[in-house]
């Protein structure tokens, strides 16, 4: 995703014979993006990687198509009040919001995946608000913990093993297009610029330890929102080496180096990941604007092209009250939004915020699923009306 890595045993040139210690031939798998024009990784398997036979899928989450909003209002989805589905990451996902570019879901897995999973529909960006564990892939194992983003490229076989001792609370964005680093953070040779809000050192790649066999022979592939099962004759984690730029990464939101200004900077200075039709921003603990009269709180605004989603990792946020860790707010385009009553007024003189939140700005209107409506706080839209404000007729 960021730089070319090379792990394990690979031949000097691609598409030439690689042999094991008994002269057995290894098998290439070229994982390519954008046809054959985009990023790619070449992995070398002990066995032919394309022999799996179709079986019943038996796993997967309930795909729910959202509906256009019945009214143009702001929402607060209390994800912490939902009835947990539990189960593995492969089964526990609950979609809440979706449009033609992406699906946003939450999940609280309490067991490890019983099968390998390939999402052939989407890149996936997880945010682990609470919990942690290990992501197992043929390219190696990637450990993750609370406050990590986990960027999992489309089509890569994997299995989540959450830490059983921890409560898990994850957000996931499935993007039909590639999730990547915003273009403005790279120099002309692709390196992260010195003024980017993170460096190459902040991104963790899988630890490669060679082939392994967990005894699992089943995989589930999601394509076109349908789950398909496959039976493998050998462990799919049979890669002896790989080389390329296509692999999962982890990045802690706490490593995001926020920028602050003399006066309030627009939220896109917190841009962290870009995807077609959407931008993911990270709001992290930081000093606030330092002009003596600065209003260190987002101003009311009409961002006329964007539906704005905020996922709160902590229960405090500069401009909002009444939200808790795990809350998700949706402020749709078409109506202005801004701080809760009192937040704007008390902000001059504030010097620091401890907020921690993930924002998703979407170009296409979001549809709300029945699961989301079931945990929507009906009082939220009205909570922005100041009961003692100048508009009051009382
Ligand atoms: Fe906003």
XYZ file of C-alpha atoms and ligand atoms in Angstrom:
395
model
C 0.000 0.000 0.000
C 2.827 2.409 0.797
C 6.059 0.816 -0.280
C 7.243 -2.334 -1.930
C 8.083 -5.083 0.564
C 9.796 -8.416 0.005
C 9.406 -11.298 2.485
C 10.484 -14.922 2.589
C 11.858 -16.769 -0.409
C 11.303 -15.369 -3.893
C 13.120 -15.868 -7.210
C 15.333 -13.124 -8.593
C 12.942 -12.397 -11.449
C 9.134 -12.599 -11.462
C 7.574 -15.438 -13.471
C 10.668 -17.645 -13.218
C 10.836 -21.019 -11.462
C 11.149 -21.062 -7.682
C 11.887 -24.472 -6.166
C 11.883 -25.830 -2.634
C 14.591 -27.875 -0.917
C 13.403 -31.083 -2.651
C 13.307 -29.340 -6.017
C 9.519 -29.040 -5.879
C 8.108 -26.173 -7.923
C 6.432 -23.255 -6.131
C 3.332 -21.627 -7.634
C 3.019 -17.904 -8.302
C -0.105 -15.949 -7.465
C -0.148 -12.422 -8.910
C -2.598 -10.295 -6.910
C -3.206 -7.235 -9.085
C -5.303 -4.077 -8.885
C -6.913 -2.064 -11.707
C -6.576 -4.974 -14.084
C -2.806 -5.243 -14.449
C -2.160 -1.493 -14.197
C -2.337 -0.927 -10.431
C -0.457 -2.056 -7.326
C 0.400 -5.758 -7.220
C 1.934 -8.417 -5.048
C 3.359 -11.726 -6.258
C 3.113 -14.527 -3.702
C 4.721 -17.971 -4.016
C 2.612 -20.898 -2.780
C 3.564 -24.441 -1.915
C 0.429 -25.618 -3.722
C -1.579 -24.479 -6.711
C -3.618 -21.588 -5.235
C -6.620 -22.023 -7.541
C -7.882 -25.515 -6.765
C -10.566 -24.821 -4.119
C -13.948 -26.500 -4.738
C -17.325 -24.766 -4.162
C -19.236 -25.729 -0.988
C -22.026 -24.127 1.070
C -20.874 -20.761 2.449
C -22.567 -21.135 5.846
C -21.115 -17.813 7.026
C -21.459 -14.110 6.394
C -23.417 -11.203 7.747
C -26.910 -10.107 6.795
C -26.650 -7.697 3.863
C -29.238 -5.004 4.312
C -30.013 -2.388 1.692
C -30.623 0.968 3.286
C -33.530 3.193 2.389
C -33.486 6.879 1.530
C -34.258 8.942 4.614
C -37.943 9.604 5.172
C -37.038 13.018 6.504
C -33.911 15.145 6.218
C -32.788 15.149 9.838
C -29.611 14.632 11.814
C -29.230 11.187 13.398
C -27.470 9.801 16.446
C -27.052 6.034 16.247
C -26.391 4.588 19.702
C -24.356 1.587 18.594
C -23.622 0.734 22.210
C -27.353 0.040 22.672
C -27.680 -2.418 19.824
C -28.286 -6.067 20.622
C -24.862 -7.629 20.031
C -24.896 -10.333 17.407
C -21.593 -11.744 18.623
C -19.895 -14.531 16.734
C -16.905 -14.152 14.482
C -15.928 -11.045 12.500
C -17.163 -12.887 9.416
C -20.652 -13.280 10.890
C -21.079 -10.396 13.325
C -21.190 -7.373 11.037
C -24.229 -5.048 11.179
C -24.518 -2.582 8.262
C -25.866 0.842 9.298
C -25.274 3.265 6.415
C -24.613 2.747 2.734
C -24.468 4.465 -0.623
C -23.210 3.458 -4.060
C -19.571 3.892 -2.962
C -19.423 2.267 0.457
C -21.088 0.499 3.373
C -20.456 1.457 6.983
C -21.021 -1.280 9.570
C -20.266 -2.037 13.188
C -19.328 -5.343 14.768
C -18.408 -6.738 18.145
C -16.873 -10.144 17.384
C -16.473 -12.514 20.312
C -14.876 -15.486 18.569
C -12.328 -16.176 15.867
C -13.291 -16.662 12.245
C -14.101 -20.349 11.606
C -13.101 -19.969 7.925
C -10.895 -17.742 5.807
C -12.656 -14.804 4.213
C -12.135 -13.013 0.917
C -14.076 -9.811 0.327
C -14.078 -9.664 -3.465
C -16.439 -6.659 -3.416
C -14.469 -4.083 -1.487
C -11.413 -2.736 0.217
C -12.086 -2.612 3.945
C -11.006 -0.045 6.494
C -11.550 -1.143 10.091
C -11.302 1.103 13.103
C -10.846 -0.837 16.331
C -12.349 1.378 19.027
C -11.904 -1.351 21.607
C -10.263 -4.757 21.553
C -7.471 -6.132 19.410
C -6.157 -9.386 18.044
C -4.392 -10.851 15.056
C -5.229 -10.755 11.375
C -3.922 -13.894 9.670
C -3.175 -13.753 5.934
C -0.978 -15.708 3.493
C 1.331 -12.659 3.557
C 1.826 -12.919 7.321
C 0.200 -11.974 10.615
C -0.755 -8.431 11.535
C -1.370 -7.696 15.211
C -3.779 -4.901 16.024
C -5.081 -3.212 19.155
C -7.531 -0.548 20.235
C -7.304 2.744 18.307
C -5.851 1.027 15.247
C -7.054 1.483 11.736
C -6.690 -1.695 9.737
C -6.615 -1.315 5.981
C -7.401 -4.603 4.275
C -7.186 -4.639 0.480
C -9.907 -6.209 -1.637
C -9.553 -9.864 -2.512
C -6.958 -10.777 0.119
C -7.730 -14.005 1.980
C -7.684 -13.497 5.760
C -8.962 -14.637 9.132
C -9.545 -12.545 12.249
C -8.524 -13.926 15.624
C -9.739 -11.380 18.195
C -8.138 -11.412 21.633
C -10.670 -13.386 23.709
C -9.756 -11.458 26.875
C -10.869 -8.111 25.416
C -14.236 -6.589 24.621
C -14.270 -5.829 20.910
C -15.962 -2.851 19.291
C -15.100 -2.224 15.659
C -16.248 0.020 12.852
C -15.706 -1.036 9.243
C -16.038 0.824 5.963
C -16.355 -1.348 2.860
C -15.313 0.701 -0.160
C -16.029 -0.431 -3.709
C -12.992 1.590 -4.843
C -9.460 1.490 -3.508
C -8.747 2.972 -0.066
C -5.454 4.840 0.052
C -3.396 7.756 1.263
C -4.662 11.201 0.180
C -2.662 12.247 -2.870
C -1.518 15.560 -1.358
C 0.533 13.688 1.272
C 2.913 12.156 -1.296
C 5.822 13.683 -3.150
C 6.420 13.056 -6.840
C 8.093 9.700 -6.218
C 5.323 8.452 -3.934
C 7.118 8.952 -0.631
C 5.115 10.527 2.183
C 5.933 14.243 2.343
C 7.644 15.655 5.422
C 4.539 17.768 6.148
C 2.165 14.776 5.921
C 0.369 13.972 9.199
C 2.105 10.574 9.374
C 5.292 8.939 8.141
C 6.119 5.538 6.660
C 7.239 4.455 10.123
C 3.688 4.750 11.463
C 2.297 1.975 9.241
C 2.713 -1.664 10.294
C 2.866 -4.453 7.711
C 2.229 -8.179 8.357
C 4.965 -10.142 10.113
C 5.965 -12.884 7.675
C 6.887 -16.207 9.278
C 6.507 -18.607 6.354
C 3.873 -21.208 5.541
C 1.515 -22.314 8.310
C -1.355 -24.736 8.649
C -4.161 -23.960 11.091
C -6.063 -27.033 9.947
C -8.733 -24.849 8.338
C -9.674 -25.818 4.799
C -12.707 -23.617 4.179
C -12.917 -20.119 2.748
C -15.866 -17.809 2.157
C -15.830 -15.335 -0.721
C -18.168 -12.339 -0.905
C -18.833 -11.161 -4.444
C -21.850 -9.100 -5.548
C -23.114 -9.105 -1.932
C -23.464 -12.905 -1.959
C -21.350 -15.252 0.163
C -19.842 -18.316 -1.561
C -18.063 -21.223 0.146
C -14.966 -23.074 -1.015
C -13.170 -26.171 0.225
C -9.371 -26.259 -0.012
C -7.233 -29.380 -0.253
C -4.332 -27.638 1.543
C -3.853 -24.750 3.938
C -4.236 -21.473 1.986
C -1.525 -20.023 4.250
C 1.136 -21.826 2.217
C 3.090 -18.826 0.902
C 6.882 -19.218 1.113
C 7.636 -15.644 0.046
C 6.106 -12.566 -1.511
C 7.070 -9.308 -3.064
C 4.928 -6.263 -3.810
C 2.933 -3.296 -2.634
C -0.447 -4.994 -2.092
C -0.811 -6.001 1.555
C -2.751 -4.991 4.682
C -1.477 -2.320 7.060
C -2.295 -1.135 10.568
C -2.041 2.471 11.702
C -2.874 3.847 15.137
C -5.098 6.912 15.109
C -2.929 8.162 17.999
C 0.012 8.381 15.563
C -1.892 10.897 13.452
C -0.001 14.186 13.828
C -2.773 16.770 13.917
C -2.283 20.280 12.566
C -3.565 23.320 14.425
C -3.680 26.954 13.349
C -4.000 30.505 14.547
C -7.720 30.147 13.914
C -9.862 27.077 13.307
C -8.719 24.934 10.371
C -11.252 23.097 8.186
C -11.747 19.411 8.991
C -10.003 18.196 5.851
C -6.627 18.962 7.500
C -7.428 15.806 9.484
C -7.753 13.699 6.291
C -6.281 10.250 6.917
C -7.545 7.929 4.174
C -9.128 8.686 0.807
C -11.534 6.497 -1.115
C -13.674 7.176 -4.171
C -16.539 9.401 -3.066
C -15.416 9.744 0.537
C -12.725 10.967 2.901
C -11.841 9.535 6.320
C -10.553 12.060 8.873
C -9.093 11.551 12.347
C -9.860 13.914 15.214
C -7.234 13.311 17.887
C -6.199 14.955 21.190
C -4.419 18.206 20.334
C -3.839 21.816 21.175
C -6.519 24.150 19.875
C -6.388 27.358 17.843
C -4.130 29.973 19.425
C -5.453 33.396 18.346
C -6.502 35.181 21.573
C -10.060 35.511 20.253
C -10.203 32.218 18.391
C -13.437 30.272 18.594
C -11.853 26.878 19.024
C -14.939 24.993 17.987
C -16.288 24.080 14.562
C -18.455 26.849 13.166
C -21.964 26.121 11.929
C -21.648 25.182 8.298
C -23.415 23.882 5.217
C -21.058 21.515 3.476
C -23.413 21.270 0.543
C -21.800 18.295 -1.183
C -21.232 16.006 1.796
C -23.101 13.741 4.172
C -20.998 13.751 7.347
C -20.635 10.755 9.657
C -18.769 10.893 12.962
C -17.836 7.849 15.024
C -16.930 8.781 18.582
C -14.137 6.739 20.140
C -14.435 8.661 23.413
C -17.361 10.255 25.158
C -16.183 13.857 24.742
C -16.175 15.941 21.603
C -15.559 19.676 21.273
C -18.771 20.552 19.468
C -21.203 17.857 20.607
C -22.854 16.910 23.860
C -24.843 13.797 24.704
C -22.686 11.469 22.632
C -20.820 8.500 24.068
C -18.018 6.171 23.058
C -19.440 4.178 20.157
C -21.947 6.848 19.110
C -22.311 7.526 15.392
C -23.819 10.769 14.142
C -25.085 11.435 10.624
C -25.453 15.033 9.505
C -26.797 15.014 5.942
C -26.141 17.580 3.241
C -29.064 19.869 2.531
C -29.317 21.308 6.028
C -26.652 23.222 7.969
C -25.086 21.733 11.047
C -22.926 23.007 13.841
C -22.143 22.810 17.530
C -24.564 21.887 20.242
C -25.984 24.753 22.314
C -23.292 26.084 24.633
C -20.284 24.461 22.921
C -19.611 27.420 20.602
C -20.118 29.963 23.362
C -17.682 28.398 25.851
C -14.961 27.621 23.327
C -13.032 30.959 23.255
C -10.010 30.493 25.489
C -10.049 26.693 25.269
C -6.521 25.491 24.670
C -6.815 21.741 24.272
C -9.207 18.972 23.279
C -9.093 15.298 24.249
C -11.561 14.250 21.567
C -10.966 11.084 19.581
C -13.214 10.439 16.627
C -13.288 9.168 13.065
C -15.138 11.236 10.469
C -16.416 9.960 7.149
C -17.440 12.595 4.590
C -19.433 11.095 1.704
C -20.243 12.679 -1.642
C -23.254 10.484 -2.384
C -26.276 10.557 -0.065
C -26.263 7.848 2.578
C -29.138 5.458 3.016
C -30.037 4.263 6.497
C -30.660 0.595 7.273
C -33.445 -0.687 9.509
C -30.761 -1.782 11.992
C -29.555 1.825 12.195
C -33.052 3.274 12.542
C -33.648 0.875 15.436
C -30.853 2.555 17.436
C -31.437 6.130 16.266
C -32.127 8.643 19.036
C -35.355 10.424 18.020
C -34.458 13.476 20.131
C -31.092 14.123 18.474
C -32.142 16.525 15.708
C -33.981 18.718 18.197
C -31.015 18.648 20.607
C -29.392 21.421 18.546
C -32.128 23.887 19.461
C -31.033 26.147 22.318
C -33.902 26.121 24.825
C -32.777 29.499 26.180
C -31.746 30.992 22.837
C -32.880 34.238 21.227
C -35.317 32.315 19.049
C -37.272 31.270 22.140
C -40.824 32.586 22.262
C -41.218 31.656 25.913
Fe -19.324 19.278 9.779
